[in-house]
mmCIF file of C-alpha atoms in Angstrom:
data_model
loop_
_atom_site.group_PDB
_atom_site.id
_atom_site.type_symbol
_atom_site.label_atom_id
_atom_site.label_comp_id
_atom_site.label_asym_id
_atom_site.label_seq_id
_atom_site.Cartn_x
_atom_site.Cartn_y
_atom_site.Cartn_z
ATOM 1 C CA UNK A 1440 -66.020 -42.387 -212.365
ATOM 2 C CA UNK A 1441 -64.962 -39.494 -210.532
ATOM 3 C CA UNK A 1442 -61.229 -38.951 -211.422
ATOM 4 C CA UNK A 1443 -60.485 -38.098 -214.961
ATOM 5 C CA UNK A 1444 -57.922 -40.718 -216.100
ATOM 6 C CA UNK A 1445 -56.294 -37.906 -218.399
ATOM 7 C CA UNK A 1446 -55.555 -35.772 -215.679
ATOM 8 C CA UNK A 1447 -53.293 -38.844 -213.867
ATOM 9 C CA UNK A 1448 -51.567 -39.325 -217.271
ATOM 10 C CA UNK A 1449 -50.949 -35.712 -217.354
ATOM 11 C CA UNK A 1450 -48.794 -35.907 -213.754
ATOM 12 C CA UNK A 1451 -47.686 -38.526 -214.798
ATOM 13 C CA UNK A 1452 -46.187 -36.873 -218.065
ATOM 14 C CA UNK A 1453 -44.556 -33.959 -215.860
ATOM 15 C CA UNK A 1454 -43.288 -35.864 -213.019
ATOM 16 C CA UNK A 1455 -43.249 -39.318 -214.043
ATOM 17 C CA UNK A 1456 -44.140 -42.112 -211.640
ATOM 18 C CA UNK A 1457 -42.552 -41.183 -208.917
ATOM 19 C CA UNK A 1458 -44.542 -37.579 -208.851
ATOM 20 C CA UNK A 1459 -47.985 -39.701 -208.969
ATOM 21 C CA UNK A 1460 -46.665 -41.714 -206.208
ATOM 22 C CA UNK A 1461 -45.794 -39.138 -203.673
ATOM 23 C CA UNK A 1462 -49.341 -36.757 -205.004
ATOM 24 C CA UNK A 1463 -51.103 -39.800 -204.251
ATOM 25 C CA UNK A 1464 -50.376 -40.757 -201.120
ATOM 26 C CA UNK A 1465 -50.149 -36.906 -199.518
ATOM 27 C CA UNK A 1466 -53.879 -36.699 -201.035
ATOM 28 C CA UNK A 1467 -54.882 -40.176 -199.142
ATOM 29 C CA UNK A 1468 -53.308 -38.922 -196.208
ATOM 30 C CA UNK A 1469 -54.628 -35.565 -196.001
ATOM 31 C CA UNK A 1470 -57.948 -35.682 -197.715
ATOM 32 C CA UNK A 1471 -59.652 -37.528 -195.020
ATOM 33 C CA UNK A 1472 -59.212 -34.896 -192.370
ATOM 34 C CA UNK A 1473 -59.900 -31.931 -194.631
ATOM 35 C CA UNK A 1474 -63.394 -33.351 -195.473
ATOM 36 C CA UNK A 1475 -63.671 -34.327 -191.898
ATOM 37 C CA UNK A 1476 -63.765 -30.532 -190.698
ATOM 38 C CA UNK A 1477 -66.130 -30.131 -193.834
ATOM 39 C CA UNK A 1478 -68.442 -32.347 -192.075
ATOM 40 C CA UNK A 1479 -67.314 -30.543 -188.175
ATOM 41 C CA UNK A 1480 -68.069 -27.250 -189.605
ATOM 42 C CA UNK A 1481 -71.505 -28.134 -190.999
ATOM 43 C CA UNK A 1482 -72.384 -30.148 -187.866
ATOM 44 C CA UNK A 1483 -71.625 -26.921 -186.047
ATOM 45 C CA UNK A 1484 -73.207 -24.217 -188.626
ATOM 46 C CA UNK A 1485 -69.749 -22.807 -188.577
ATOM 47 C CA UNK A 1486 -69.675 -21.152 -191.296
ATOM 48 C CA UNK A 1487 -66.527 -19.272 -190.472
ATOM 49 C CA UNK A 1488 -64.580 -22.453 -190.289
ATOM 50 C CA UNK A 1489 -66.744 -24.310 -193.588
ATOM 51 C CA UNK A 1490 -65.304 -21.447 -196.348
ATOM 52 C CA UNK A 1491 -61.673 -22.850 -195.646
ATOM 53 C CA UNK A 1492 -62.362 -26.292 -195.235
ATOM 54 C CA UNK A 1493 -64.307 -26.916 -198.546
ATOM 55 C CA UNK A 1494 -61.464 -24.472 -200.222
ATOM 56 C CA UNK A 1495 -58.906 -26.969 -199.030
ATOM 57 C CA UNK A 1496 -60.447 -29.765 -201.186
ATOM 58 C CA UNK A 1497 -60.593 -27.651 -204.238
ATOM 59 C CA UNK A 1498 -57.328 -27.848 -206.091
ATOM 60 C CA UNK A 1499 -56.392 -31.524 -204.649
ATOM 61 C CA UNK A 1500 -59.113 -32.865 -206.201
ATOM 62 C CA UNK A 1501 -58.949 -30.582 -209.319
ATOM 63 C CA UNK A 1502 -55.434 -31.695 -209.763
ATOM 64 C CA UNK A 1503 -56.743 -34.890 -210.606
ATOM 65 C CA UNK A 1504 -59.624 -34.484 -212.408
ATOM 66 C CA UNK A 1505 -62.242 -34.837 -209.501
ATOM 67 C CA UNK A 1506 -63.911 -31.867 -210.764
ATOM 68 C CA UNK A 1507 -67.523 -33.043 -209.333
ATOM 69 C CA UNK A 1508 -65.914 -32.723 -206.245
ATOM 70 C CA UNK A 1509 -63.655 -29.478 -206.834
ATOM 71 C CA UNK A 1510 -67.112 -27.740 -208.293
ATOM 72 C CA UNK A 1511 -69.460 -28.522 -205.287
ATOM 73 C CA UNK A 1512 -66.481 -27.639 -202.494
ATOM 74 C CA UNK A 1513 -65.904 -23.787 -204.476
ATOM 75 C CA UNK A 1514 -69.630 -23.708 -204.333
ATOM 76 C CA UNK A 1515 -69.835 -24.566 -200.717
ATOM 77 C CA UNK A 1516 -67.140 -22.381 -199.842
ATOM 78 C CA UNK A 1517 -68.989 -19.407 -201.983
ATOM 79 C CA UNK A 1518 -72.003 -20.273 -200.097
ATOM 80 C CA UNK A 1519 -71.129 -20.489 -196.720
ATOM 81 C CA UNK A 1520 -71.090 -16.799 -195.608
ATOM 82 C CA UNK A 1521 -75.119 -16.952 -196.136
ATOM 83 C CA UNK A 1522 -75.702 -19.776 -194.011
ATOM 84 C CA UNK A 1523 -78.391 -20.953 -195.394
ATOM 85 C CA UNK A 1524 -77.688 -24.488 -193.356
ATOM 86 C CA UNK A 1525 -80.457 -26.636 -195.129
ATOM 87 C CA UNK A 1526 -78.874 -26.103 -198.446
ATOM 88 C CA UNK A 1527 -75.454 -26.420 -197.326
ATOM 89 C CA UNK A 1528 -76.033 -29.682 -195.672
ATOM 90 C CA UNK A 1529 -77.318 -31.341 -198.441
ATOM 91 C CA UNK A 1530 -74.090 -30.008 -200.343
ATOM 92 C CA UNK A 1531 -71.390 -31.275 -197.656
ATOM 93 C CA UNK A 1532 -73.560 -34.704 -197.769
ATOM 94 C CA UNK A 1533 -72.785 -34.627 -201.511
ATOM 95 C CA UNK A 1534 -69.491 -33.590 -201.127
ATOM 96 C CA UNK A 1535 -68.976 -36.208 -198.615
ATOM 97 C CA UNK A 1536 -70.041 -38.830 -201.086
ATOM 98 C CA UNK A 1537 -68.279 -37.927 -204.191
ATOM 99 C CA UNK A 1538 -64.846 -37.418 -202.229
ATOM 100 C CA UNK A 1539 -64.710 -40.961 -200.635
ATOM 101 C CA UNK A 1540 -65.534 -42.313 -203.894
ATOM 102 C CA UNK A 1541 -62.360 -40.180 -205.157
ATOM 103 C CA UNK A 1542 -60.456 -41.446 -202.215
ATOM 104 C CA UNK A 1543 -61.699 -45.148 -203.311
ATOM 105 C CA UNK A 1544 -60.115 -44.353 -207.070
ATOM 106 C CA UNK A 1545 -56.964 -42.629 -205.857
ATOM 107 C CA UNK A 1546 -56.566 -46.156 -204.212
ATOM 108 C CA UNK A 1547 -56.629 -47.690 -207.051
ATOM 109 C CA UNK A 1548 -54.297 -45.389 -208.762
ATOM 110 C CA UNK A 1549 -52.000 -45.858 -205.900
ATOM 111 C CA UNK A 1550 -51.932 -49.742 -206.453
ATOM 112 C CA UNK A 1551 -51.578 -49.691 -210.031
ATOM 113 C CA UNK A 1552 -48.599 -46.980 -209.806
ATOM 114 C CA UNK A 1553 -47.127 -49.000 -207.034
ATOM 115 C CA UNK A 1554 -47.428 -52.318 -208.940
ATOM 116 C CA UNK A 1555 -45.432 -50.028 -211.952
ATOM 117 C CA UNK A 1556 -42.954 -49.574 -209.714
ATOM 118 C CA UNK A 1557 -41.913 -53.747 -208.927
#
């Protein structure tokens, strides 16, 4: 597992249903297309354009316990300014990986807290 359960009842706690709901979906909207300009900017060796698109993952997937993927994006983003395009391939690949099996929990989180709601 990817996501940390806790971290769900946590927003949950502060916000209540409704605040998981709305987190949710913005984060299955949005995360696709930030991890697709990951993947742009490491097909292009832009590394220029890699530091903020692996930062962008970092607290959306931190604020749900995803911290596999929160860890490897800061260290991505850290590394990008070298370059070094081997290593940082394998990384996004990685990265690529963990985040759509994220994307494949927050699902489930979003049916679950959806069924709460009928």
């Amino acid at each position: 597992m990817i996501m940390d359960p806790a971290a769900v009842a946590r927003l949950q706690e502060i916000g209540g249903p409704a605040l998981v709901r709305t987190l949710v979906r913005l984060v299955l909207e949005e995360l696709p297309g930030r991890l697709a300009r990951v993947e742009a900017a490491v097909a292009a060796h832009d590394a220029a354009g890699l530091a903020p698109a692996a930062h962008s993952l970092i607290s959306t997937t931190g604020n749900f316990g995803a911290f596999q993927v929160s860890e490897l994006a800061r260290r991505i983003e850290l590394a990008a300014p070298a370059a070094q395009w081997e290593t940082l391939t394998a990384d996004a690949a990685g990265l690529v990986t963990l985040t759509r099996q994220f994307l494949q929990e927050l699902e489930e989180v979003r049916m679950r807290v959806d069924g709460e709601r009928g």
